PDB file of C-alpha atoms in Angstrom:
ATOM      1  CA  MET R   1     115.564  76.401  89.560  1.00 66.00           C
ATOM      2  CA  SER R   2     112.927  73.752  90.227  1.00 77.00           C
ATOM      3  CA  ASP R   3     109.635  73.447  88.337  1.00 83.00           C
ATOM      4  CA  THR R   4     107.777  74.492  91.473  1.00 85.00           C
ATOM      5  CA  GLN R   5     109.848  77.617  91.859  1.00 84.00           C
ATOM      6  CA  THR R   6     109.315  78.448  88.220  1.00 82.00           C
ATOM      7  CA  GLN R   7     105.526  77.982  88.607  1.00 79.00           C
ATOM      8  CA  ILE R   8     105.468  80.193  91.702  1.00 80.00           C
ATOM      9  CA  GLU R   9     107.458  82.991  90.100  1.00 82.00           C
ATOM     10  CA  ASN R  10     105.433  82.870  86.875  1.00 79.00           C
ATOM     11  CA  ARG R  11     101.970  82.459  88.376  1.00 79.00           C
ATOM     12  CA  PRO R  12      99.255  84.803  87.194  1.00 76.00           C
ATOM     13  CA  PRO R  13      98.462  87.863  89.343  1.00 82.00           C
ATOM     14  CA  SER R  14      95.759  87.505  91.987  1.00 86.00           C
ATOM     15  CA  VAL R  15      92.227  88.670  91.403  1.00 88.00           C
ATOM     16  CA  ALA R  16      92.916  91.485  93.859  1.00 88.00           C
ATOM     17  CA  THR R  17      95.936  92.609  91.788  1.00 89.00           C
ATOM     18  CA  LEU R  18      93.954  92.455  88.552  1.00 91.00           C
ATOM     19  CA  PHE R  19      91.147  94.493  90.261  1.00 94.00           C
ATOM     20  CA  LEU R  20      93.554  97.225  91.472  1.00 94.00           C
ATOM     21  CA  GLU R  21      95.290  97.392  88.111  1.00 93.00           C
ATOM     22  CA  ARG R  22      91.925  97.924  86.392  1.00 95.00           C
ATOM     23  CA  VAL R  23      90.922 100.609  88.884  1.00 97.00           C
ATOM     24  CA  GLU R  24      94.178 102.425  88.230  1.00 96.00           C
ATOM     25  CA  ARG R  25      93.816 102.141  84.416  1.00 97.00           C
ATOM     26  CA  THR R  26      90.137 103.137  84.111  1.00 97.00           C
ATOM     27  CA  PRO R  27      88.728 104.646  87.336  1.00 98.00           C
ATOM     28  CA  ASP R  28      85.869 106.399  85.595  1.00 98.00           C
ATOM     29  CA  ALA R  29      84.813 103.555  83.261  1.00 98.00           C
ATOM     30  CA  GLU R  30      81.731 101.538  84.096  1.00 97.00           C
ATOM     31  CA  ALA R  31      82.584  98.417  86.131  1.00 96.00           C
ATOM     32  CA  TYR R  32      79.106  96.917  86.430  1.00 94.00           C
ATOM     33  CA  ARG R  33      75.392  97.634  86.896  1.00 94.00           C
ATOM     34  CA  TYR R  34      73.038  96.412  89.514  1.00 89.00           C
ATOM     35  CA  PRO R  35      69.237  96.453  89.830  1.00 89.00           C
ATOM     36  CA  VAL R  36      67.490  98.988  92.079  1.00 90.00           C
ATOM     37  CA  PRO R  37      63.792  99.385  92.615  1.00 89.00           C
ATOM     38  CA  ALA R  38      62.068 101.431  89.921  1.00 88.00           C
ATOM     39  CA  ALA R  39      61.769 105.150  90.721  1.00 85.00           C
ATOM     40  CA  SER R  40      58.035 104.930  89.971  1.00 86.00           C
ATOM     41  CA  GLY R  41      57.595 102.221  92.575  1.00 84.00           C
ATOM     42  CA  THR R  42      56.075  99.873  90.009  1.00 85.00           C
ATOM     43  CA  GLY R  43      57.311  97.981  87.007  1.00 80.00           C
ATOM     44  CA  PRO R  44      60.698  96.491  86.311  1.00 83.00           C
ATOM     45  CA  ASP R  45      63.834  97.474  88.262  1.00 89.00           C
ATOM     46  CA  ASP R  46      66.043 100.315  87.064  1.00 91.00           C
ATOM     47  CA  TRP R  47      69.739  99.723  86.742  1.00 92.00           C
ATOM     48  CA  LYS R  48      72.467 101.743  88.561  1.00 93.00           C
ATOM     49  CA  SER R  49      75.977 101.978  87.151  1.00 95.00           C
ATOM     50  CA  LEU R  50      79.082 101.855  89.227  1.00 96.00           C
ATOM     51  CA  SER R  51      82.553 102.955  87.966  1.00 98.00           C
ATOM     52  CA  TRP R  52      85.764 101.081  88.775  1.00 97.00           C
ATOM     53  CA  GLY R  53      86.754 103.948  91.148  1.00 97.00           C
ATOM     54  CA  GLN R  54      83.409 103.748  92.970  1.00 97.00           C
ATOM     55  CA  ALA R  55      83.713  99.964  93.174  1.00 96.00           C
ATOM     56  CA  ALA R  56      87.181 100.376  94.716  1.00 97.00           C
ATOM     57  CA  GLU R  57      85.789 102.759  97.320  1.00 97.00           C
ATOM     58  CA  ARG R  58      83.141 100.162  98.272  1.00 94.00           C
ATOM     59  CA  VAL R  59      85.808  97.416  98.427  1.00 93.00           C
ATOM     60  CA  TYR R  60      88.010  99.535 100.697  1.00 94.00           C
ATOM     61  CA  ALA R  61      85.084 100.394 102.942  1.00 95.00           C
ATOM     62  CA  ILE R  62      84.064  96.726 103.300  1.00 92.00           C
ATOM     63  CA  ALA R  63      87.696  95.721 103.946  1.00 92.00           C
ATOM     64  CA  ALA R  64      88.053  98.426 106.612  1.00 94.00           C
ATOM     65  CA  GLY R  65      84.875  97.208 108.285  1.00 94.00           C
ATOM     66  CA  LEU R  66      86.113  93.632 108.326  1.00 94.00           C
ATOM     67  CA  VAL R  67      89.492  94.684 109.792  1.00 94.00           C
ATOM     68  CA  ASP R  68      87.613  96.656 112.486  1.00 96.00           C
ATOM     69  CA  LEU R  69      85.690  93.474 113.294  1.00 94.00           C
ATOM     70  CA  GLY R  70      88.965  91.640 113.812  1.00 95.00           C
ATOM     71  CA  VAL R  71      89.244  89.766 110.462  1.00 94.00           C
ATOM     72  CA  ARG R  72      92.860  89.234 109.572  1.00 93.00           C
ATOM     73  CA  ALA R  73      94.484  89.272 106.130  1.00 86.00           C
ATOM     74  CA  GLU R  74      93.763  86.047 104.085  1.00 83.00           C
ATOM     75  CA  GLU R  75      91.156  84.947 106.608  1.00 89.00           C
ATOM     76  CA  ARG R  76      87.925  83.713 104.981  1.00 89.00           C
ATOM     77  CA  VAL R  77      84.563  85.285 105.671  1.00 89.00           C
ATOM     78  CA  ALA R  78      81.036  84.445 104.538  1.00 88.00           C
ATOM     79  CA  SER R  79      78.320  86.849 103.594  1.00 82.00           C
ATOM     80  CA  PRO R  80      74.609  86.185 103.452  1.00 83.00           C
ATOM     81  CA  PRO R  81      72.956  86.316 100.034  1.00 80.00           C
ATOM     82  CA  PRO R  82      70.913  89.435  99.228  1.00 74.00           C
ATOM     83  CA  PRO R  83      67.225  89.219 100.015  1.00 77.00           C
ATOM     84  CA  GLY R  84      65.316  87.308  97.367  1.00 73.00           C
ATOM     85  CA  SER R  85      68.295  85.345  96.062  1.00 69.00           C
ATOM     86  CA  SER R  86      69.566  81.873  96.780  1.00 61.00           C
ATOM     87  CA  GLY R  87      73.055  80.615  97.648  1.00 55.00           C
ATOM     88  CA  SER R  88      75.820  82.429  99.509  1.00 50.00           C
ATOM     89  CA  SER R  89      79.098  84.091  98.611  1.00 52.00           C
ATOM     90  CA  ARG R  90      82.464  83.799 100.290  1.00 52.00           C
ATOM     91  CA  THR R  91      85.536  86.017 100.009  1.00 52.00           C
ATOM     92  CA  SER R  92      88.937  86.527 101.605  1.00 51.00           C
ATOM     93  CA  ALA R  93      89.853  89.637 103.484  1.00 51.00           C
TER      94      ALA R  93
END
């Protein structure tokens, strides 16, 4: 077996694989928090928690939308940054 073949066969799992494994292991555990406007309408933002299972539901919904738009597997897409932030993000379908 060549070095290249060995590297390919022993490569680490993809980020997608790691994500799905985490969802399977701990669907109800907190995955992350994100800021939302304060309920009072003033003051600092509140934080909303999302579980790994909820994050997976959002990922699947976004992926389904991209497929409906004609994006093919492994095709790159760009998304605009959220209002008030700088930069951009890019992902693969």
